Short mmCIF file of C-alpha atoms in Angstrom, two decimals:
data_model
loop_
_atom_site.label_atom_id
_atom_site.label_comp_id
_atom_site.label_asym_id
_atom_site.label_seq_id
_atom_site.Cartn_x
_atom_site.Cartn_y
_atom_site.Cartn_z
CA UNK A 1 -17.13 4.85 54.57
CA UNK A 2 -16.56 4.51 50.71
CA UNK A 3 -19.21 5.68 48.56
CA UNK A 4 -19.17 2.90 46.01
CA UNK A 5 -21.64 4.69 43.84
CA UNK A 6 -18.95 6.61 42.32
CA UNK A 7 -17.51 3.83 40.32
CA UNK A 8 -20.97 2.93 38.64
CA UNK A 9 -20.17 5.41 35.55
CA UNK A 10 -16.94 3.10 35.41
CA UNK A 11 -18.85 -0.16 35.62
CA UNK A 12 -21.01 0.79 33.29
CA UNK A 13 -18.70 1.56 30.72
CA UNK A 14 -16.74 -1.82 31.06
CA UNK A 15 -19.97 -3.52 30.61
CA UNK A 16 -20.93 -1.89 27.61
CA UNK A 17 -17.20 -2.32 26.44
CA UNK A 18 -17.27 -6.49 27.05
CA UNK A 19 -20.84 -6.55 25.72
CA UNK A 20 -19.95 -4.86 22.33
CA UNK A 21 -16.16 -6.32 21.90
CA UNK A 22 -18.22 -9.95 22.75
CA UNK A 23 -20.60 -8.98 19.89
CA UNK A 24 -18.02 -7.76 17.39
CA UNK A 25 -16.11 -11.02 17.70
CA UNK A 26 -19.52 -13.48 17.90
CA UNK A 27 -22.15 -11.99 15.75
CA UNK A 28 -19.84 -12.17 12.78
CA UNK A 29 -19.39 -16.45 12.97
CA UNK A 30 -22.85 -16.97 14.18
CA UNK A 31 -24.69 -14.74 10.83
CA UNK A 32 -22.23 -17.14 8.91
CA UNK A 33 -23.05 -20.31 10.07
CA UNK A 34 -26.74 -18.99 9.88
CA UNK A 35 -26.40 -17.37 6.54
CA UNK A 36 -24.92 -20.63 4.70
CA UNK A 37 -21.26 -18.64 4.18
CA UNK A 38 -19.29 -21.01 6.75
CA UNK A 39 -18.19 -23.64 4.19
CA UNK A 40 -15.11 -24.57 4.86
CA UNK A 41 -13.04 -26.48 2.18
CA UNK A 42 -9.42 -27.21 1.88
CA UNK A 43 -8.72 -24.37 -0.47
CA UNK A 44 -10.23 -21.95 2.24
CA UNK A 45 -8.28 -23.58 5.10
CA UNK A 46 -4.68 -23.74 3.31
CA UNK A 47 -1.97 -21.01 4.98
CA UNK A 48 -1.27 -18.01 2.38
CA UNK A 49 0.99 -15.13 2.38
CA UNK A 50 0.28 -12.10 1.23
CA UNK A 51 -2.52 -13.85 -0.68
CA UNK A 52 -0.74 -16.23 -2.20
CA UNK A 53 0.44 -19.80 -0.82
CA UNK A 54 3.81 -19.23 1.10
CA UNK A 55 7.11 -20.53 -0.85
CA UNK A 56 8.71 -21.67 1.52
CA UNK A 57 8.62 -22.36 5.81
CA UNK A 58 7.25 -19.88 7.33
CA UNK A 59 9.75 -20.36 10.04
CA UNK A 60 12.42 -19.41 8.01
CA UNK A 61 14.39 -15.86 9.28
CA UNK A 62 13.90 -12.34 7.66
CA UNK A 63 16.79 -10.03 6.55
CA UNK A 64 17.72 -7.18 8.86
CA UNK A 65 16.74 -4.83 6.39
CA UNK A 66 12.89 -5.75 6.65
CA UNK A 67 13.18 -4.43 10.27
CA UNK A 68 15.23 -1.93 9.64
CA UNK A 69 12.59 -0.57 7.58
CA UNK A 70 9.90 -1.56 9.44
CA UNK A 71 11.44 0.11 12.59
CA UNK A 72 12.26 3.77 10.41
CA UNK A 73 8.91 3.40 9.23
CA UNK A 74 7.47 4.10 12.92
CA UNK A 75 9.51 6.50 13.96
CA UNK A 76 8.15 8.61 10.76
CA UNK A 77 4.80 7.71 11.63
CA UNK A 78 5.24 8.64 14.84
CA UNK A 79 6.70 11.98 13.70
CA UNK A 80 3.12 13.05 11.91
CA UNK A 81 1.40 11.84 15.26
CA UNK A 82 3.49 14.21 17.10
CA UNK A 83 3.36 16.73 14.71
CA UNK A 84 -0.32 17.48 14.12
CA UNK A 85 -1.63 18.68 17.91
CA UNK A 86 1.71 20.49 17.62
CA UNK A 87 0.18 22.33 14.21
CA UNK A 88 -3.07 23.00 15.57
CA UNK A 89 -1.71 24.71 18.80
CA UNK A 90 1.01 26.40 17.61
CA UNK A 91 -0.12 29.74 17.73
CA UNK A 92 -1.29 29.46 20.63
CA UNK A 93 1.42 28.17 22.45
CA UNK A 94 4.33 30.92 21.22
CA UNK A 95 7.79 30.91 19.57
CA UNK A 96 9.20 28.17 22.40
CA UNK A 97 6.98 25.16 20.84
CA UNK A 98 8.23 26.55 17.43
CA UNK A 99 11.62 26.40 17.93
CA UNK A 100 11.60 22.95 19.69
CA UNK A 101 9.58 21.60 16.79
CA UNK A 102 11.88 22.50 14.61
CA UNK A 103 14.83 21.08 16.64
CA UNK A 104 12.68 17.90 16.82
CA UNK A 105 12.19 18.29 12.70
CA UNK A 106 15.61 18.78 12.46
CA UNK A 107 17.26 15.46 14.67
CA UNK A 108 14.71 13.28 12.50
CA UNK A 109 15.61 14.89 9.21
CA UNK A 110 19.55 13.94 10.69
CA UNK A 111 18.30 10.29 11.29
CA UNK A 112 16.74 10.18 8.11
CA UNK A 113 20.11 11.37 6.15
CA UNK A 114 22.17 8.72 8.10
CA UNK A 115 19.57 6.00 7.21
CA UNK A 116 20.45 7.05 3.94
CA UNK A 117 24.07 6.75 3.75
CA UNK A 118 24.50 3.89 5.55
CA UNK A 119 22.22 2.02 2.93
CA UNK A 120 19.25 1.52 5.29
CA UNK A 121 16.27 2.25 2.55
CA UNK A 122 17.79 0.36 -0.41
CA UNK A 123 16.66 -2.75 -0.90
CA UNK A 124 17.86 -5.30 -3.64
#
């Protein structure tokens, strides 16, 4: 037989979870509407951009470059997530983590350089 009591720690934690996601998304509309700040008016309901009103349909296609941007941009982020567990261990772990660091340092710095050339970061 299954001892079910096992899972209560997990239980409890999804409830807590739901209960405080529910509030976070609830509380906010309901001390509005009870506070006098929900007063909608045209000007609050119109679509904006970037905080101001779009220019033109918002349907309309990007250029390639705002991806291609967007896309280098994460892999750079990603770099610094990698790269700061890596800094606090390093001692720790030896010369191997080192070394493959700076092989992993070095293929982005290569990326980087060929973003570069081929015109990927300028924008006109």
């Amino acid at each position: 037989m299954v001892d079910l009591s096992q899972y209560l720690p997990i239980l409890l934690f999804l409830g807590v979870a739901l209960a405080l996601s529910t509030a976070f998304v609830f509380l906010p509309m309901l001390v509005a509407r009870l506070t006098g700040a929900h007063q909608p008016n045209e000007q609050k309901l119109s679509e904006y951009e970037c905080g101001f009103p779009a220019f033109e349909d918002p349907r309309s296609q990007f250029d390639v470059r705002f991806y291609l941007v967007a896309i280098l941009f994460i892999i750079f982020d990603l770099e610094a997530a990698f790269l700061y567990p890596w800094a606090v261990s390093v001692f720790s772990i030896g010369w191997v983590a080192w070394i493959s660091m700076m092989i992993f340092i070095g293929e982005l710095a290569l990326g980087l350089v060929y973003a570069w050339k081929k015109g990927a970061l300028d924008w006109e």
